[in-house]
Coordinates of C-alpha atoms in Angstrom, one line a residue:
M15 CA -131.4 -190.5 124.3
A16 CA -128.7 -193.6 125.0
Q17 CA -130.8 -194.6 128.4
Q18 CA -133.5 -195.1 126.2
R19 CA -132.4 -196.7 123.4
E20 CA -130.5 -199.2 126.3
E21 CA -134.5 -199.6 127.4
D22 CA -136.1 -200.3 124.6
Q23 CA -134.1 -203.2 123.7
L24 CA -134.9 -204.8 127.4
Y25 CA -138.7 -204.2 127.0
P26 CA -139.5 -207.5 125.1
I27 CA -136.9 -209.3 127.7
A28 CA -139.7 -207.5 130.2
V29 CA -142.9 -208.7 128.7
L30 CA -141.0 -212.5 128.5
I31 CA -140.2 -211.5 131.8
D32 CA -143.7 -211.2 133.2
E33 CA -145.2 -213.2 131.5
L34 CA -143.5 -216.4 133.2
R35 CA -146.0 -214.5 136.1
N36 CA -149.2 -214.5 133.3
D37 CA -152.4 -216.3 134.5
D38 CA -152.5 -217.3 131.3
V39 CA -151.0 -220.8 130.4
Q40 CA -150.1 -220.1 126.9
N41 CA -148.0 -216.9 128.0
R42 CA -146.1 -219.1 130.6
L43 CA -145.7 -221.0 128.2
N44 CA -144.2 -219.2 125.7
S45 CA -142.5 -217.4 127.7
I46 CA -140.6 -220.9 129.6
K47 CA -139.5 -221.5 125.1
S48 CA -137.6 -218.2 125.5
L49 CA -135.6 -219.3 128.5
N50 CA -132.2 -218.7 126.8
I51 CA -133.7 -215.4 125.2
I52 CA -134.4 -214.0 128.7
A53 CA -131.2 -215.8 130.4
L54 CA -128.5 -213.7 127.8
A55 CA -130.9 -210.1 128.3
L56 CA -130.2 -210.9 132.2
G57 CA -126.5 -212.5 131.8
E58 CA -124.4 -215.0 133.6
E59 CA -124.7 -213.4 137.7
R60 CA -128.8 -212.7 137.0
T61 CA -129.6 -216.1 136.2
R62 CA -127.3 -218.3 138.7
S63 CA -129.2 -215.5 141.4
E64 CA -132.5 -214.5 140.3
L65 CA -133.8 -216.3 137.2
I66 CA -134.0 -220.2 138.1
P67 CA -134.5 -219.7 142.4
F68 CA -137.6 -218.4 140.4
L69 CA -137.9 -220.8 138.1
T70 CA -137.4 -223.4 141.2
D71 CA -140.2 -221.8 142.7
T72 CA -142.1 -222.3 139.9
I73 CA -142.3 -226.4 139.7
Y74 CA -145.8 -226.6 140.9
D75 CA -147.7 -225.4 137.6
E76 CA -149.1 -227.2 134.8
D77 CA -147.8 -230.4 133.9
E78 CA -147.4 -228.9 130.0
I79 CA -145.4 -225.9 131.8
L80 CA -143.6 -228.1 134.1
S81 CA -143.0 -230.1 130.6
A82 CA -141.3 -227.8 128.5
L83 CA -139.1 -225.8 131.9
A84 CA -137.7 -229.6 132.0
E85 CA -137.2 -229.6 128.6
K86 CA -135.3 -226.0 128.2
L87 CA -133.3 -226.1 131.5
C88 CA -130.0 -227.9 130.1
E89 CA -129.7 -225.6 127.2
L90 CA -128.8 -223.2 130.1
V91 CA -125.7 -224.4 130.8
D92 CA -123.9 -222.3 128.6
L93 CA -125.7 -218.8 129.9
V94 CA -125.2 -219.8 133.5
G95 CA -121.3 -219.5 133.4
G96 CA -120.2 -222.7 131.3
P97 CA -120.3 -226.4 133.2
K98 CA -118.3 -224.5 135.9
H99 CA -122.2 -223.4 137.0
A100 CA -124.2 -226.2 136.6
H101 CA -124.5 -227.0 138.9
C102 CA -127.0 -224.2 140.2
L103 CA -129.2 -225.7 137.4
I104 CA -130.0 -229.6 139.3
S105 CA -132.0 -227.8 141.9
P106 CA -135.2 -226.6 139.2
L107 CA -134.6 -230.2 137.6
E108 CA -134.1 -232.7 140.9
S109 CA -137.3 -231.5 141.6
L110 CA -139.1 -231.9 137.9
A111 CA -137.9 -234.9 138.4
A112 CA -139.6 -235.8 140.8
S113 CA -143.1 -234.7 139.6
E114 CA -146.2 -237.2 138.9
E115 CA -146.7 -236.3 135.7
T116 CA -144.5 -239.6 133.6
V117 CA -143.0 -237.1 130.2
V118 CA -142.5 -234.2 132.8
R119 CA -140.0 -236.6 134.9
E120 CA -138.6 -238.1 131.7
K121 CA -137.9 -235.1 129.6
A122 CA -136.3 -234.3 133.6
I123 CA -134.1 -236.8 133.8
E124 CA -132.9 -236.5 129.7
S125 CA -132.1 -232.6 130.7
L126 CA -130.1 -233.9 134.2
K127 CA -127.6 -236.2 131.9
V128 CA -127.3 -232.8 129.7
V129 CA -126.1 -231.1 132.2
A130 CA -123.8 -234.3 133.2
A131 CA -122.0 -234.8 130.6
K132 CA -121.0 -230.8 130.5
Q133 CA -119.5 -231.0 133.9
S134 CA -116.0 -231.7 135.1
P135 CA -115.1 -234.8 137.2
E136 CA -114.7 -232.8 140.3
E137 CA -118.3 -231.3 140.0
F138 CA -119.9 -233.9 138.9
E139 CA -119.0 -235.9 142.4
K140 CA -119.2 -233.2 144.5
H141 CA -122.8 -232.2 142.6
F142 CA -124.1 -234.5 140.8
L143 CA -123.5 -237.5 143.1
P144 CA -125.6 -236.8 145.7
L145 CA -128.6 -235.4 143.9
I146 CA -128.7 -238.9 143.0
Q147 CA -128.6 -240.1 146.6
R148 CA -131.7 -238.0 147.2
L149 CA -133.1 -239.1 144.4
A150 CA -132.7 -242.4 144.8
T151 CA -133.6 -242.1 149.1
S152 CA -136.3 -240.2 148.8
E153 CA -139.7 -240.8 150.3
W154 CA -141.7 -240.8 146.7
F155 CA -141.5 -243.8 144.4
T156 CA -140.9 -240.7 141.2
G157 CA -138.2 -239.6 143.0
R158 CA -136.6 -243.0 143.5
S159 CA -137.8 -244.1 139.7
S160 CA -136.6 -241.1 138.1
S161 CA -133.1 -242.0 139.5
C162 CA -132.6 -245.9 138.0
S163 CA -131.8 -244.0 134.4
L164 CA -128.9 -242.0 135.9
F165 CA -127.1 -244.6 137.4
P166 CA -124.9 -245.9 133.8
V167 CA -124.3 -242.0 133.1
A168 CA -123.1 -241.8 136.3
Y169 CA -120.8 -244.9 136.7
A170 CA -119.4 -243.8 133.1
T171 CA -118.0 -240.4 134.4
L172 CA -116.8 -241.8 137.2
P173 CA -113.1 -241.9 137.2
A174 CA -112.2 -245.4 137.3
T175 CA -110.1 -244.5 140.9
S176 CA -113.5 -243.3 142.4
I177 CA -113.6 -247.3 143.7
D178 CA -115.8 -245.8 147.1
N179 CA -117.9 -244.1 144.7
Q180 CA -118.6 -246.9 142.5
N181 CA -119.5 -248.9 144.8
Q182 CA -121.4 -246.7 146.7
L183 CA -123.8 -246.7 143.0
R184 CA -123.4 -250.6 143.3
K185 CA -125.0 -250.3 146.3
M186 CA -127.8 -248.2 146.0
Y187 CA -129.0 -249.2 142.3
T188 CA -129.4 -252.9 144.6
E189 CA -131.2 -251.5 146.7
L190 CA -133.5 -250.0 143.7
A191 CA -134.5 -253.5 142.6
K192 CA -135.3 -255.2 145.8
D193 CA -138.4 -251.9 146.3
E194 CA -141.4 -252.0 147.8
T195 CA -142.6 -250.4 145.1
P196 CA -143.1 -251.7 141.1
M197 CA -142.4 -248.8 139.6
T198 CA -139.3 -248.3 141.4
R199 CA -137.7 -252.1 140.4
R200 CA -139.3 -251.5 136.4
G201 CA -137.3 -248.3 136.1
A202 CA -134.6 -250.2 137.5
A203 CA -134.8 -253.8 134.9
T204 CA -134.9 -250.6 132.8
I205 CA -131.4 -249.4 132.1
L206 CA -129.8 -252.7 133.6
G207 CA -128.1 -253.9 129.9
P208 CA -127.0 -250.3 130.5
F209 CA -125.5 -249.9 133.6
A210 CA -123.7 -253.9 133.7
A211 CA -121.9 -252.0 130.8
A212 CA -120.9 -249.2 132.3
T213 CA -120.0 -251.7 135.4
H214 CA -118.3 -253.3 132.9
A215 CA -116.6 -250.7 130.8
K216 CA -115.0 -249.2 134.1
M217 CA -113.7 -251.9 135.6
A218 CA -112.1 -253.2 132.4
E219 CA -109.8 -250.2 132.3
T220 CA -108.4 -251.4 135.6
D221 CA -109.1 -255.4 136.6
P222 CA -110.7 -256.7 133.5
A223 CA -111.1 -259.9 136.3
A224 CA -112.6 -258.1 138.3
A225 CA -115.4 -256.6 135.8
I226 CA -116.1 -260.0 134.1
A227 CA -116.3 -261.1 138.8
I228 CA -118.6 -258.3 139.3
I229 CA -121.1 -259.1 136.4
K230 CA -121.5 -262.7 137.7
E231 CA -121.2 -261.7 141.7
E232 CA -123.8 -258.5 141.3
I233 CA -125.1 -257.9 138.0
I234 CA -126.6 -261.6 137.3
P235 CA -127.8 -261.7 141.0
L236 CA -130.5 -258.3 140.3
F237 CA -131.3 -260.2 136.2
N238 CA -132.8 -262.6 138.2
L239 CA -134.1 -260.9 140.6
F240 CA -136.6 -258.9 138.1
A241 CA -136.7 -262.2 135.7
N242 CA -138.7 -263.6 138.5
D243 CA -140.7 -260.4 140.3
D244 CA -144.2 -260.9 140.6
Q245 CA -145.0 -257.7 137.7
D246 CA -144.9 -258.5 134.4
S247 CA -143.8 -255.0 134.0
V248 CA -140.8 -255.9 135.7
R249 CA -140.3 -259.3 134.4
L250 CA -140.3 -257.7 130.4
Q251 CA -137.6 -255.9 131.4
S252 CA -134.8 -258.4 132.1
I253 CA -134.9 -260.1 128.5
P254 CA -133.1 -256.6 126.8
A255 CA -130.8 -256.7 130.1
C256 CA -130.6 -260.3 129.0
V257 CA -128.8 -259.2 125.8
E258 CA -127.0 -256.6 126.9
I259 CA -125.2 -258.7 129.9
A260 CA -125.0 -261.8 127.5
R261 CA -122.3 -259.6 125.1
L262 CA -120.3 -258.8 128.3
L263 CA -119.5 -263.2 129.7
D264 CA -118.7 -266.2 127.0
N265 CA -120.3 -268.4 125.5
E266 CA -119.9 -271.2 128.3
T267 CA -120.9 -268.4 131.4
T268 CA -123.7 -267.0 129.1
D269 CA -125.2 -270.6 129.6
N270 CA -124.4 -271.7 132.7
E271 CA -125.7 -268.2 134.9
L272 CA -128.3 -266.9 131.9
S273 CA -129.4 -269.7 130.2
Q274 CA -132.4 -271.0 132.5
T275 CA -133.7 -267.6 133.8
M276 CA -133.8 -267.4 129.6
K277 CA -135.7 -270.4 129.2
G278 CA -138.5 -269.5 132.3
L279 CA -138.9 -266.1 130.7
I280 CA -140.0 -268.1 127.4
S281 CA -142.6 -270.2 128.5
D282 CA -143.7 -266.8 131.1
K283 CA -146.8 -266.8 132.2
S284 CA -148.3 -263.6 131.4
W285 CA -148.1 -262.4 127.3
R286 CA -146.6 -259.5 127.5
V287 CA -143.1 -261.2 128.9
R288 CA -143.6 -263.7 126.1
Y289 CA -143.9 -261.6 123.3
M290 CA -141.0 -259.3 124.0
V291 CA -138.8 -262.1 123.9
A292 CA -140.1 -262.7 120.9
Q293 CA -139.4 -259.2 119.6
S294 CA -135.7 -260.1 121.3
I295 CA -135.3 -263.2 120.1
V296 CA -132.7 -262.3 116.7
D297 CA -130.9 -260.1 119.5
L298 CA -131.0 -262.8 121.4
Q299 CA -129.2 -265.2 118.5
E300 CA -126.9 -262.6 118.5
T301 CA -125.7 -263.3 121.9
F302 CA -125.9 -266.8 122.5
G303 CA -123.7 -269.1 121.4
S304 CA -124.6 -272.3 118.6
E305 CA -124.8 -274.5 121.1
L306 CA -127.8 -272.4 123.2
I307 CA -129.5 -271.8 120.3
V308 CA -129.9 -275.3 118.8
R309 CA -130.4 -276.0 122.3
D310 CA -132.9 -273.6 123.9
L311 CA -133.6 -270.7 121.6
I312 CA -135.1 -272.7 118.5
P313 CA -137.2 -274.7 121.3
G314 CA -138.4 -271.5 122.3
F315 CA -138.9 -269.9 119.5
T316 CA -141.4 -272.3 117.9
A317 CA -143.1 -272.6 120.7
L318 CA -143.7 -269.2 120.7
L319 CA -144.8 -268.9 116.7
K320 CA -146.9 -272.0 118.4
D321 CA -148.4 -269.3 121.2
N322 CA -152.2 -269.1 122.7
E323 CA -152.4 -265.6 122.0
S324 CA -152.2 -264.3 118.9
E325 CA -150.2 -260.8 119.7
V326 CA -147.3 -263.6 120.6
R327 CA -147.7 -265.7 117.4
A328 CA -147.9 -261.6 115.4
Q329 CA -144.3 -260.8 116.3
A330 CA -142.7 -264.0 116.7
S331 CA -143.9 -264.3 112.7
S332 CA -142.5 -261.8 111.9
K333 CA -138.8 -262.5 112.8
I334 CA -138.6 -265.8 111.1
K335 CA -136.3 -264.3 108.6
L336 CA -134.2 -263.0 110.8
F337 CA -134.1 -265.7 113.2
C338 CA -133.6 -268.6 110.8
L339 CA -131.3 -266.7 108.2
A340 CA -129.1 -265.5 112.1
L341 CA -128.9 -269.9 112.5
P342 CA -125.3 -271.4 111.8
E343 CA -125.0 -272.0 107.9
S344 CA -124.4 -275.5 108.2
T345 CA -127.8 -276.7 110.2
R346 CA -129.7 -273.6 109.1
S347 CA -131.7 -275.6 105.8
E348 CA -132.2 -278.5 107.8
V349 CA -133.4 -276.9 111.0
V350 CA -136.3 -274.4 108.8
M351 CA -137.5 -278.1 107.2
N352 CA -138.1 -279.5 109.8
N353 CA -138.7 -277.2 112.7
I354 CA -140.1 -273.8 111.2
L355 CA -141.8 -274.6 108.2
P356 CA -144.6 -277.2 110.3
I357 CA -145.5 -274.3 111.9
V358 CA -145.5 -271.8 109.4
K359 CA -147.9 -274.4 106.9
E360 CA -150.6 -274.2 109.9
L361 CA -149.5 -270.1 110.7
V362 CA -150.8 -269.7 106.7
N363 CA -154.2 -270.4 108.2
D364 CA -154.3 -268.9 111.6
V365 CA -157.4 -267.5 113.4
N366 CA -156.5 -264.0 113.6
P367 CA -155.5 -262.0 109.9
H368 CA -152.2 -260.1 112.0
V369 CA -150.3 -263.1 112.8
K370 CA -151.4 -263.9 108.4
T371 CA -149.8 -260.3 107.2
S372 CA -147.1 -260.1 109.8
L373 CA -146.4 -264.4 108.1
A374 CA -147.3 -263.3 104.7
G375 CA -144.6 -260.4 104.8
V376 CA -142.0 -262.6 105.7
I377 CA -142.6 -266.3 103.7
M378 CA -141.2 -265.7 101.1
S379 CA -138.0 -265.3 102.4
L380 CA -137.9 -268.6 103.4
A381 CA -136.7 -269.7 99.3
P382 CA -133.7 -268.8 99.2
I383 CA -132.4 -270.6 102.2
L384 CA -134.4 -274.0 101.2
G385 CA -133.7 -273.7 97.5
E386 CA -135.8 -274.0 93.9
S387 CA -136.9 -278.5 94.0
D388 CA -138.1 -277.5 98.1
T389 CA -139.3 -274.5 97.5
I390 CA -142.3 -275.4 94.2
E391 CA -142.6 -278.5 96.4
N392 CA -143.3 -276.7 100.1
L393 CA -143.4 -273.0 99.8
L394 CA -145.7 -272.8 96.6
P395 CA -149.0 -273.7 97.7
L396 CA -148.9 -271.4 100.8
F397 CA -147.9 -268.7 98.2
L398 CA -151.2 -269.0 97.1
T399 CA -153.1 -270.3 99.7
Q400 CA -152.0 -266.8 100.7
L401 CA -152.7 -264.9 97.2
K402 CA -156.0 -265.8 97.9
D403 CA -156.7 -265.3 101.7
E404 CA -159.8 -263.2 102.7
C405 CA -157.4 -260.0 104.1
P406 CA -156.1 -258.1 101.5
D407 CA -153.1 -257.3 102.9
V408 CA -152.2 -260.5 103.5
R409 CA -152.3 -260.3 99.8
L410 CA -150.6 -257.4 99.5
N411 CA -148.2 -258.8 101.1
I412 CA -147.0 -261.5 99.7
I413 CA -147.3 -259.9 95.7
S414 CA -144.8 -256.9 96.8
N415 CA -141.9 -260.4 97.9
L416 CA -141.9 -261.8 94.6
A417 CA -138.8 -260.8 93.0
A418 CA -137.3 -263.4 96.3
L419 CA -139.1 -265.9 94.7
N420 CA -138.2 -265.6 91.4
D421 CA -134.6 -265.6 91.8
V422 CA -135.0 -269.3 93.6
I423 CA -137.2 -270.6 91.4
G424 CA -137.6 -268.6 87.6
I425 CA -139.9 -267.3 85.6
E426 CA -141.2 -270.0 83.9
Q427 CA -142.4 -271.6 87.1
L428 CA -144.0 -268.3 88.6
S429 CA -145.8 -267.8 85.9
Q430 CA -147.2 -271.1 85.7
T431 CA -148.2 -271.5 88.9
L432 CA -148.5 -267.9 90.6
L433 CA -149.3 -265.7 87.2
P434 CA -153.7 -266.9 87.2
A435 CA -153.6 -265.9 91.3
I436 CA -152.0 -262.2 90.1
T437 CA -153.9 -261.9 86.4
E438 CA -157.2 -262.7 89.3
L439 CA -155.7 -260.4 91.6
A440 CA -155.9 -257.6 89.0
A441 CA -159.3 -257.7 89.8
D442 CA -159.4 -257.1 93.8
N443 CA -162.4 -255.5 94.6
K444 CA -159.3 -253.4 96.9
W445 CA -158.0 -251.2 95.4
R446 CA -154.4 -251.3 97.1
V447 CA -154.2 -254.8 96.3
R448 CA -154.4 -253.5 92.3
L449 CA -152.3 -250.6 92.8
A450 CA -149.2 -253.4 94.4
I451 CA -149.5 -256.1 90.7
L452 CA -149.6 -252.8 89.4
E453 CA -146.7 -251.4 91.2
H454 CA -145.0 -255.2 90.0
M455 CA -145.9 -255.2 86.0
P456 CA -142.4 -254.0 85.2
L457 CA -140.1 -256.3 87.0
L458 CA -142.4 -259.1 86.1
A459 CA -141.9 -257.5 82.6
Q460 CA -138.4 -257.8 82.8
Q461 CA -138.1 -261.5 83.8
L462 CA -141.3 -263.2 81.3
G463 CA -140.4 -261.2 78.4
R464 CA -142.0 -259.4 75.6
K465 CA -143.6 -262.5 73.9
M466 CA -145.0 -264.3 77.3
F467 CA -145.9 -260.6 78.8
D468 CA -147.9 -259.7 76.0
D469 CA -149.4 -263.0 75.8
R470 CA -150.3 -263.0 79.1
L471 CA -149.9 -259.4 81.1
G472 CA -150.1 -257.0 78.6
E473 CA -153.9 -255.9 77.7
L474 CA -154.3 -256.3 81.8
S475 CA -151.1 -254.0 82.2
L476 CA -152.9 -251.3 79.8
S477 CA -156.3 -251.5 81.5
W478 CA -155.4 -250.2 84.9
L479 CA -156.3 -246.4 82.3
L480 CA -159.4 -247.3 83.1
D481 CA -159.6 -247.6 86.6
H482 CA -161.9 -246.1 89.0
V483 CA -158.9 -245.2 91.3
Y484 CA -156.8 -241.9 90.0
A485 CA -154.6 -243.8 91.9
I486 CA -154.5 -246.9 90.3
R487 CA -155.2 -244.7 87.3
E488 CA -151.4 -242.6 87.9
A489 CA -149.9 -245.5 88.7
A490 CA -150.1 -246.9 85.4
T491 CA -149.6 -243.7 84.0
V492 CA -145.8 -244.4 85.5
S493 CA -145.9 -248.7 85.2
V494 CA -146.3 -247.8 81.0
R495 CA -143.5 -245.5 80.7
K496 CA -141.5 -248.4 82.0
L497 CA -142.9 -250.6 79.9
V498 CA -141.8 -248.5 77.2
A499 CA -138.2 -248.2 78.5
T500 CA -138.0 -252.3 79.3
F501 CA -139.3 -253.0 75.7
G502 CA -138.4 -250.1 73.6
S503 CA -140.4 -247.8 71.6
E504 CA -141.9 -249.7 68.6
W505 CA -143.5 -252.1 71.0
A506 CA -145.0 -248.9 72.5
K507 CA -145.9 -247.4 68.4
T508 CA -147.9 -250.8 68.2
V509 CA -148.9 -252.1 71.2
V510 CA -149.2 -248.4 73.4
I511 CA -149.6 -245.7 71.8
P512 CA -152.8 -246.7 69.5
K513 CA -154.4 -248.2 73.6
V514 CA -153.0 -244.8 74.9
L515 CA -155.0 -242.3 72.1
E516 CA -157.8 -243.8 72.3
L517 CA -158.4 -242.8 75.3
S518 CA -158.8 -239.2 73.2
E519 CA -162.3 -240.5 71.9
E520 CA -164.2 -240.8 76.0
Q521 CA -166.7 -239.5 76.4
N522 CA -165.8 -239.3 80.3
Y523 CA -163.1 -236.3 81.1
L524 CA -161.2 -238.1 83.2
K525 CA -160.2 -240.5 80.7
R526 CA -159.0 -238.1 78.7
M527 CA -157.3 -236.5 81.5
T528 CA -156.1 -239.7 81.7
M529 CA -154.0 -239.9 78.4
L530 CA -152.9 -236.7 78.9
F531 CA -151.0 -237.9 82.0
C532 CA -149.9 -241.0 79.8
V533 CA -148.7 -239.2 77.1
N534 CA -146.5 -237.0 79.2
Q535 CA -144.4 -240.0 81.1
L536 CA -144.3 -241.4 77.7
L537 CA -142.0 -238.0 76.4
E538 CA -139.5 -239.5 78.8
V539 CA -139.5 -242.5 77.0
L540 CA -140.1 -241.9 72.7
S541 CA -138.1 -241.1 70.3
K542 CA -138.8 -237.2 68.7
E543 CA -140.1 -238.6 66.1
T544 CA -142.6 -241.2 67.4
V545 CA -143.2 -237.3 69.5
E546 CA -143.9 -235.2 66.7
E547 CA -145.5 -238.0 64.2
D548 CA -148.4 -239.5 66.4
L549 CA -148.9 -237.5 69.8
I550 CA -149.0 -233.6 68.4
P551 CA -151.8 -234.1 66.5
V552 CA -154.3 -235.8 68.9
I553 CA -152.9 -233.5 71.4
K554 CA -153.6 -230.5 69.4
N555 CA -157.2 -231.6 69.1
L556 CA -158.1 -231.7 72.8
S557 CA -156.9 -228.1 72.4
K558 CA -161.2 -227.8 71.6
D559 CA -162.0 -229.9 74.4
P560 CA -165.1 -228.3 76.2
V561 CA -163.9 -229.1 79.7
A562 CA -161.6 -226.9 80.9
N563 CA -159.2 -228.8 82.7
V564 CA -159.0 -231.2 79.6
R565 CA -157.6 -227.6 77.8
F566 CA -155.2 -227.0 81.1
N567 CA -153.5 -230.3 80.3
V568 CA -153.8 -230.0 76.8
A569 CA -151.0 -226.8 77.6
K570 CA -148.8 -227.7 80.2
T571 CA -148.4 -231.3 77.6
L572 CA -147.5 -229.3 75.2
A573 CA -145.3 -227.8 77.2
N574 CA -143.7 -230.1 78.1
M575 CA -143.4 -232.0 74.7
G576 CA -141.7 -228.6 73.3
E577 CA -138.9 -229.4 75.3
V578 CA -138.7 -232.7 73.2
V579 CA -139.0 -232.0 69.7
E580 CA -137.1 -229.5 67.9
A581 CA -136.9 -225.7 68.1
A582 CA -139.4 -225.7 64.2
V583 CA -142.1 -228.4 65.4
F584 CA -142.7 -226.2 68.5
E585 CA -143.0 -222.6 66.4
S586 CA -144.5 -224.9 63.9
K587 CA -147.1 -227.3 65.2
I588 CA -147.5 -226.4 69.5
K589 CA -147.0 -222.9 69.2
P590 CA -150.0 -221.8 67.5
T591 CA -152.7 -223.9 69.4
L592 CA -151.3 -222.8 72.7
E593 CA -151.4 -218.6 71.1
E594 CA -155.1 -219.8 70.6
L595 CA -155.4 -221.1 74.0
L596 CA -154.7 -217.3 75.5
E597 CA -158.1 -216.5 73.7
D598 CA -159.8 -219.3 76.1
S599 CA -161.9 -217.9 77.8
D600 CA -160.7 -219.2 81.3
A601 CA -158.4 -218.6 83.5
D602 CA -156.6 -221.8 84.5
V603 CA -156.6 -222.4 80.4
K604 CA -154.6 -218.7 80.1
F605 CA -152.0 -218.6 82.6
H606 CA -150.7 -222.0 81.8
A607 CA -151.0 -221.2 78.1
D608 CA -149.3 -218.4 79.0
A609 CA -146.2 -220.3 80.4
A610 CA -146.0 -222.9 78.0
L611 CA -144.9 -220.3 76.0
Q612 CA -142.9 -218.5 78.3
P613 CA -138.8 -219.6 77.9
K614 CA -137.9 -223.0 79.9
I615 CA -136.2 -222.2 83.1
E616 CA -136.9 -225.9 84.0
K617 CA -139.4 -228.2 82.8
M618 CA -142.8 -228.1 83.7
D619 CA -143.8 -230.1 86.6
C620 CA -146.2 -233.1 86.2
L621 CA -149.3 -233.2 85.4
T622 CA -151.6 -233.6 88.4
E623 CA -155.4 -234.5 88.5
S624 CA -156.8 -232.0 90.5
V625 CA -158.4 -234.5 93.0
P626 CA -156.3 -236.3 96.0
K627 CA -154.3 -239.9 95.2
T628 CA -157.5 -242.2 97.0
E629 CA -160.6 -239.9 96.9
V630 CA -162.6 -242.8 93.9
K631 CA -163.5 -240.9 90.9
A632 CA -166.6 -243.1 89.5
F633 CA -166.8 -242.9 85.4

């Protein structure tokens, strides 16, 4: 009996093991994903002696299987006997790290890093360093390229006293940096920064001066080698490396050793390299001294903003805010006025929409740097130009950053210059632009005050309740609630509620539904008296609506009202209507009416219309 029970328990494991040999790819994949279960059932010794060798023999399977295997093997460290036996996982991972498929190699390397982190220094030197040497000297570039990613981990793991192994690693890495295949050189260039940091940290433990010397004598020559490679895929990887290396050096050494090479990269013949410089420009600022920034980076950045490739201009434009904020405070305003702003004025009319969109997302950030006077004189005309740009994303980005401008020039100036353009955009045929304007109404209301808002934007804010796009109508109900929270219940009674309740008489049922949604939003900010006197009678009248969707939303609205008003009001004015809806011919109406009459455990969910947010529903 006991033997039968044991066999029953092992049967699923036997199935998983059999599926490792199954002809169906999906079955093998499922079994690979259950390796930890199989290993646990087999035990540590059998996993090491049987399962791992079997898996090593399956390395020639489909790429999808190999990718899953590479990802899963690192989870078996504890199941093969812990760190002491983790080296048995190296063999299959080594084969996977030399695979032709990039994804498989990458996952194998990540698993090898996990295995390395769990090994003792002795086990690491005994098993892991020979692995790196085998990969670094393998016949095919795939193994050599994969080995590059292991060098920073290996160097950081070695004991500080293991000088010979450190020297050997640096020598092997140098050979890879000079490899005949660009794929291997690119792999070496990619990890130059982390390798430099690991080398410096390890040497600094015993001899800080020697650590700097190693960077100057061995690492920087490799950086120059990569930066002047004939392949742009290698050169562009030298830029992040430059940032990491500069962090290890003082400003004078950075100037002497790195600046000339970096200037060459800024004007590289390949747009991909220049793009990477633009992407990393702020990181370079953080590591270069103020003199280098003024002498090299400011001219370099302005050149990137004027680059003949639109991708480079767009990337550089997106960095304007961070670049300007990272400038020395004493000269920031002057540099922006003299060096950045003239180019920004040109970029506003760039032929490429991506460039203009990137610029629109950051141009407002120049206002606090320039101050009120220069912003009004130099930036406001640019904002107006972008507000009227034919590209909707440009207009959207400007609208979304109005708060930064208001903080600088004040609401009076904003209302005189930009409000007319904003009002015009409120009728834009792109619904996302209308949505962006709408979402800024509560903020504008706080800045303008009640009188100016009523005069300039009040009617506009309520007109969005009738928009033909559901997302706009939904956002309008939220906006109205926020406006009432700002201006108060009395303003709501005189301005908002009459307009909202007018929708209950509309012939189109979607408008009547919008009224219900808006009422539900307003319940959060209106007084009990207003709800009882002004809203309940209108909602009760809609319980006779010919459209079932309206009626069941009436039931949900009445339920929410019951959470706001006194119990006596619920019993006398709301409950009878809900009981009538219980007799409705529509099942959904009856369901929601019944739910509304149940004891409330928590407040009912806000109403949602039964169409997707992005669906355009014409009246």
